[in-house]
Short mmCIF file of C-alpha atoms in Angstrom, two decimals:
data_model
loop_
_atom_site.label_atom_id
_atom_site.label_comp_id
_atom_site.label_asym_id
_atom_site.label_seq_id
_atom_site.Cartn_x
_atom_site.Cartn_y
_atom_site.Cartn_z
CA MET A 213 18.82 -3.72 -12.59
CA ILE A 214 18.52 -6.15 -15.48
CA VAL A 215 18.03 -9.16 -13.08
CA LYS A 216 14.89 -7.19 -11.43
CA PHE A 217 13.72 -6.41 -14.93
CA LEU A 218 13.66 -10.03 -16.05
CA PHE A 219 12.62 -11.38 -12.74
CA ASP A 220 9.54 -8.97 -12.73
CA ARG A 221 8.40 -10.12 -16.14
CA ILE A 222 8.88 -13.85 -15.74
CA VAL A 223 7.34 -14.10 -12.41
CA ALA A 224 4.37 -11.93 -13.31
CA PHE A 225 3.49 -14.01 -16.45
CA PHE A 226 3.71 -17.19 -14.22
CA GLY A 227 1.54 -15.28 -11.60
CA LEU A 228 -1.14 -14.49 -14.00
CA LEU A 229 -1.10 -17.92 -15.46
CA PHE A 230 -1.38 -19.48 -11.87
CA LEU A 231 -3.80 -16.96 -10.48
CA TRP A 232 -6.31 -16.54 -13.35
CA PRO A 233 -9.03 -18.61 -11.88
CA VAL A 234 -9.08 -16.52 -8.74
CA MET A 235 -9.16 -13.24 -11.03
CA LEU A 236 -12.03 -14.74 -12.94
CA ILE A 237 -14.01 -15.48 -9.71
CA THR A 238 -13.35 -12.08 -8.43
CA ALA A 239 -14.53 -10.45 -11.70
CA VAL A 240 -17.81 -12.46 -11.64
CA LEU A 241 -18.36 -11.44 -8.01
CA ILE A 242 -17.86 -7.80 -8.78
CA LYS A 243 -20.46 -8.11 -11.73
CA LEU A 244 -22.82 -9.92 -9.30
CA LYS A 245 -22.35 -7.97 -6.24
CA MET A 246 -21.49 -4.55 -7.74
CA PRO A 247 -23.63 -4.29 -10.94
CA GLY A 248 -23.77 -1.16 -13.20
CA GLY A 249 -20.02 -0.68 -13.49
CA PRO A 250 -16.61 -2.00 -14.73
CA VAL A 251 -14.80 -4.86 -13.26
CA PHE A 252 -11.69 -3.17 -13.24
CA PHE A 253 -10.66 0.42 -11.95
CA VAL A 254 -8.10 2.09 -14.13
CA GLN A 255 -6.52 5.35 -12.88
CA LYS A 256 -3.61 7.40 -14.23
CA ARG A 257 -0.64 7.12 -11.72
CA VAL A 258 2.67 8.56 -11.65
CA GLY A 259 5.36 5.94 -12.69
CA LYS A 260 9.04 5.96 -13.34
CA ASP A 261 10.59 9.17 -14.28
CA GLY A 262 7.17 11.00 -13.54
CA LYS A 263 5.55 9.44 -16.53
CA LEU A 264 1.98 8.63 -16.23
CA PHE A 265 0.59 5.00 -16.80
CA ASP A 266 -2.78 3.31 -16.34
CA CYS A 267 -2.80 1.47 -13.20
CA HIS A 268 -5.06 -1.51 -13.04
CA LYS A 269 -7.01 -2.83 -9.87
CA PHE A 270 -10.16 -4.56 -9.35
CA ARG A 271 -13.11 -2.06 -8.63
CA SER A 272 -13.70 -1.72 -4.79
CA MET A 273 -16.05 1.33 -4.77
CA THR A 274 -19.35 2.55 -6.00
CA VAL A 275 -19.23 3.65 -9.72
CA LYS A 276 -20.79 7.21 -8.77
CA HIS A 277 -18.98 8.88 -6.04
CA SER A 278 -16.83 11.90 -5.65
CA GLY A 279 -14.33 12.73 -2.97
CA SER A 280 -10.71 12.42 -1.94
CA THR A 281 -8.33 9.85 -3.15
CA VAL A 282 -7.70 8.97 0.61
CA SER A 283 -9.87 6.39 1.73
CA VAL A 284 -10.29 5.04 5.29
CA ALA A 285 -11.76 1.82 6.63
CA GLY A 286 -15.58 2.05 6.60
CA ASP A 287 -15.74 4.82 3.86
CA SER A 288 -19.13 4.83 2.45
CA ARG A 289 -17.75 4.70 -1.13
CA ILE A 290 -16.19 1.13 -0.41
CA THR A 291 -18.80 -1.51 -1.16
CA PRO A 292 -18.78 -4.74 1.32
CA LEU A 293 -17.19 -6.73 -1.24
CA GLY A 294 -14.83 -4.03 -2.16
CA ALA A 295 -13.76 -3.97 1.44
CA LYS A 296 -13.17 -7.65 1.64
CA LEU A 297 -11.05 -7.43 -1.58
CA ARG A 298 -8.97 -4.53 -0.16
CA HIS A 299 -8.45 -6.16 3.24
CA TYR A 300 -7.02 -9.39 1.59
CA LYS A 301 -5.33 -7.44 -1.37
CA ILE A 302 -7.24 -9.22 -4.00
CA ASP A 303 -7.92 -5.98 -5.53
CA GLU A 304 -4.14 -5.68 -6.32
CA LEU A 305 -4.07 -8.84 -8.49
CA PRO A 306 -4.49 -7.01 -11.80
CA GLY A 307 -1.26 -5.35 -10.96
CA LEU A 308 0.52 -8.33 -12.20
CA TRP A 309 -0.32 -7.15 -15.63
CA ASP A 310 1.05 -3.84 -15.06
CA VAL A 311 4.29 -5.53 -13.84
CA MET A 312 4.45 -7.72 -16.83
CA ILE A 313 4.27 -4.99 -19.45
CA GLY A 314 6.87 -3.01 -17.66
CA ASN A 315 4.85 -0.27 -15.85
CA MET A 316 5.56 -1.52 -12.44
CA SER A 317 7.71 -3.86 -10.49
CA PHE A 318 7.02 -6.30 -7.78
CA VAL A 319 9.02 -4.26 -5.21
CA GLY A 320 8.93 -0.33 -5.31
CA PRO A 321 6.97 2.55 -4.01
CA ARG A 322 3.26 2.42 -4.57
CA PRO A 323 2.35 4.54 -7.54
CA ASP A 324 0.94 7.78 -6.45
CA VAL A 325 -1.95 9.78 -8.25
CA PRO A 326 -0.78 12.96 -9.97
CA GLY A 327 -0.33 15.73 -7.39
CA TYR A 328 1.54 14.15 -4.70
CA ALA A 329 4.70 13.49 -6.75
CA ASP A 330 4.72 17.09 -8.03
CA LYS A 331 5.39 18.17 -4.42
CA LEU A 332 8.55 16.04 -4.23
CA GLU A 333 11.50 18.38 -3.69
CA GLY A 334 15.41 17.81 -3.73
CA ALA A 335 16.56 14.40 -2.68
CA ASP A 336 13.21 13.13 -2.32
CA ARG A 337 12.43 12.94 -6.06
CA ASP A 338 14.85 9.90 -6.10
CA VAL A 339 11.50 7.95 -5.41
CA LEU A 340 10.69 8.77 -9.21
CA LYS A 341 13.67 6.90 -10.33
CA LEU A 342 12.10 3.81 -9.39
CA ARG A 343 9.36 1.82 -11.03
CA PRO A 344 6.30 1.87 -8.77
CA GLY A 345 5.76 -1.58 -7.02
CA ILE A 346 3.18 -3.99 -5.67
CA THR A 347 4.84 -4.16 -2.21
CA GLY A 348 7.97 -2.59 -0.74
CA PRO A 349 9.19 -1.30 2.58
CA ALA A 350 6.48 1.34 2.92
CA THR A 351 3.82 -1.14 1.82
CA LEU A 352 4.78 -3.45 4.45
CA LYS A 353 4.83 -0.87 7.17
CA TYR A 354 1.45 0.51 6.00
CA ARG A 355 -0.38 -2.69 5.07
CA VAL A 356 -3.47 -1.86 6.66
CA GLU A 357 -3.30 1.70 5.93
CA ASP A 358 -7.13 2.14 5.82
CA GLU A 359 -7.69 0.94 9.08
CA MET A 360 -4.71 3.01 10.55
CA ILE A 361 -6.15 6.15 9.13
CA ALA A 362 -9.68 5.21 10.55
CA GLY A 363 -7.98 4.71 13.96
CA PHE A 364 -6.46 8.02 13.80
CA VAL A 365 -9.68 9.70 12.89
CA ALA A 366 -11.27 7.95 15.86
CA ASP A 367 -8.61 8.97 18.32
CA ILE A 368 -8.85 12.53 17.18
CA LYS A 369 -12.58 12.58 17.53
CA ALA A 370 -12.09 11.15 21.07
CA GLY A 371 -9.80 13.75 22.05
CA LYS A 372 -6.64 11.97 21.77
CA ASN A 373 -4.20 14.26 20.22
CA GLU A 374 -0.98 12.84 21.41
CA GLN A 375 0.27 11.98 18.07
CA VAL A 376 0.06 15.74 16.63
CA ALA A 377 1.58 17.25 19.64
CA LYS A 378 4.87 17.70 17.56
CA PHE A 379 3.16 19.69 14.82
CA GLN A 380 3.45 23.24 15.78
CA ASN A 381 0.99 24.27 13.04
CA ALA A 382 -1.72 21.32 13.59
CA PRO A 383 -5.08 22.50 12.49
CA ASP A 384 -8.01 22.78 14.70
CA PHE A 385 -9.65 19.33 13.98
CA SER A 386 -12.92 20.17 15.80
CA THR A 387 -13.76 22.07 12.89
CA MET A 388 -12.74 19.43 10.09
CA SER A 389 -14.75 16.58 8.76
CA ASP A 390 -13.44 12.96 9.13
CA GLN A 391 -12.37 12.95 5.41
CA GLU A 392 -10.39 16.14 6.14
CA ILE A 393 -8.72 14.69 9.11
CA ALA A 394 -7.76 11.65 7.12
CA VAL A 395 -6.32 13.73 4.32
CA TRP A 396 -4.30 15.68 6.75
CA TYR A 397 -2.92 12.58 8.38
CA ASN A 398 -1.87 11.20 5.14
CA ASP A 399 -0.25 14.20 3.81
CA ASN A 400 1.60 15.11 7.08
CA VAL A 401 2.48 11.93 8.50
CA ILE A 402 1.89 8.85 6.24
CA TYR A 403 3.13 10.04 3.11
CA PRO A 404 6.57 11.85 4.16
CA ASP A 405 7.30 8.61 6.06
CA LYS A 406 6.55 6.60 2.89
CA VAL A 407 8.76 9.01 0.95
CA ARG A 408 11.48 8.44 3.53
CA LEU A 409 11.36 4.69 3.39
CA ASN A 410 11.34 4.63 -0.30
CA CYS A 411 14.14 6.77 -0.80
CA TYR A 412 16.30 4.62 1.66
CA TYR A 413 15.19 1.74 -0.53
CA TYR A 414 16.43 3.29 -3.63
CA ARG A 415 19.80 4.33 -2.11
CA ASN A 416 20.48 0.90 -0.55
CA TYR A 417 19.12 -1.29 -3.26
CA SER A 418 19.72 -4.84 -3.23
CA PHE A 419 18.09 -7.69 -5.47
CA ILE A 420 18.36 -10.02 -2.26
CA LYS A 421 16.38 -7.46 -0.33
CA ASP A 422 13.67 -7.40 -3.15
CA ILE A 423 13.33 -11.31 -2.59
CA GLN A 424 13.17 -10.62 1.14
CA MET A 425 10.49 -8.14 0.90
CA ILE A 426 8.34 -10.21 -1.36
CA PHE A 427 8.48 -13.21 1.10
CA ALA A 428 7.86 -10.67 3.86
CA THR A 429 4.73 -9.61 2.05
CA ILE A 430 3.48 -13.18 1.70
CA LEU A 431 4.18 -13.85 5.35
CA GLU A 432 2.32 -10.51 6.43
CA TYR A 433 -0.62 -11.64 4.22
CA ILE A 434 -0.85 -15.31 5.49
CA THR A 435 -0.48 -14.36 9.22
CA GLY A 436 -3.05 -11.50 8.45
CA VAL A 437 -5.58 -14.02 7.24
CA VAL A 438 -4.93 -16.67 9.72
CA MET A 439 -5.19 -14.30 12.68
CA ASP A 440 -8.21 -12.36 11.31
CA LYS A 441 -10.14 -15.72 10.43
CA LEU A 442 -9.38 -17.72 13.32
CA PHE A 443 -8.91 -15.38 16.28
CA HIS A 444 -10.51 -12.21 15.06
CA VAL A 445 -7.31 -10.20 15.56
CA ARG A 446 -6.80 -7.16 13.61
CA TYR A 447 -3.88 -5.22 15.09
CA TRP A 448 -1.59 -2.31 14.19
CA ASP A 449 0.42 0.18 15.75
CA TYR A 450 0.43 3.49 13.55
CA THR A 451 2.60 5.31 16.07
CA LYS A 452 5.64 2.81 15.65
CA GLU A 453 8.68 4.15 13.94
CA PRO A 454 11.27 2.04 12.07
CA PHE A 455 14.46 1.51 14.24
CA ASN A 456 17.82 0.87 13.40
CA ILE A 457 20.18 -1.92 13.73
CA ASN A 458 23.91 -1.40 12.71
CA GLY A 459 22.78 1.42 10.46
CA HIS A 460 20.06 -0.29 8.73
CA ILE A 461 16.28 0.60 8.81
CA CYS A 462 14.21 -2.24 10.27
CA LEU A 463 10.42 -2.93 10.40
CA ILE A 464 8.51 -4.89 12.91
CA SER A 465 5.60 -6.68 11.23
CA SER A 466 2.52 -4.68 11.38
CA LEU A 467 0.66 -7.68 13.17
CA LYS A 468 1.29 -8.04 16.80
CA TYR A 469 1.36 -11.99 16.81
CA ASN A 470 3.94 -12.13 13.82
CA PRO A 471 7.40 -11.79 15.41
CA PHE A 472 8.78 -11.15 11.88
CA ILE A 473 11.63 -8.34 11.68
CA PHE A 474 12.40 -7.12 8.21
CA ILE A 475 15.98 -5.33 7.86
CA LEU A 476 16.26 -3.46 4.79
#
């Protein structure tokens, strides 16, 4: 993967060189709109071969908070500015530094907090052979993960339990808080699906597919911004499963009005 290694560092360097004005403005806004805390959110994440590293993002939450690592849209811990940074993925820009120094890659599984990776068993541990990425197949499918989780919680509260019918040991959601429902959905539905997609990516790796996923991410972002700003459309389908064409896993764009289909 020497080509991937060189590509990551060169492109990350020029990305930082090109985007520093955006990052500077974001830093100033965080200081003005969210005073009393650091500009960057730095957290230990699990990297390649299970080694921990410092993952950098722009801070999007209040400084003094406690709770789950799973967040949903409308989470009281997330500030108004932070919600915007998250929705447009601006909070991820400091990750270019992590890519440039070799802790992350442009394409790969999202870096998990300690605890989740420890639960991986058997062939699923292949995920740990990869450097964590800014984007990837699972990231493309769950681009608006916060909103997806919030939508699931809302459905459960409204008595719509179709999605959990296949789980024989599903809990009694009526006794659970919104945050507990969100964690259950992440741990039992989203996270296993991410592991499956990332393992498929590892076992069918291609640098060409990396380039395709980067362009797919840019297309998703541009389409999302245009549809959100011009038409106020924010659409996703969290029940949708990847489908197969000639043995390849395929993902439909998470946006209803973007006909893009990505073939892994």
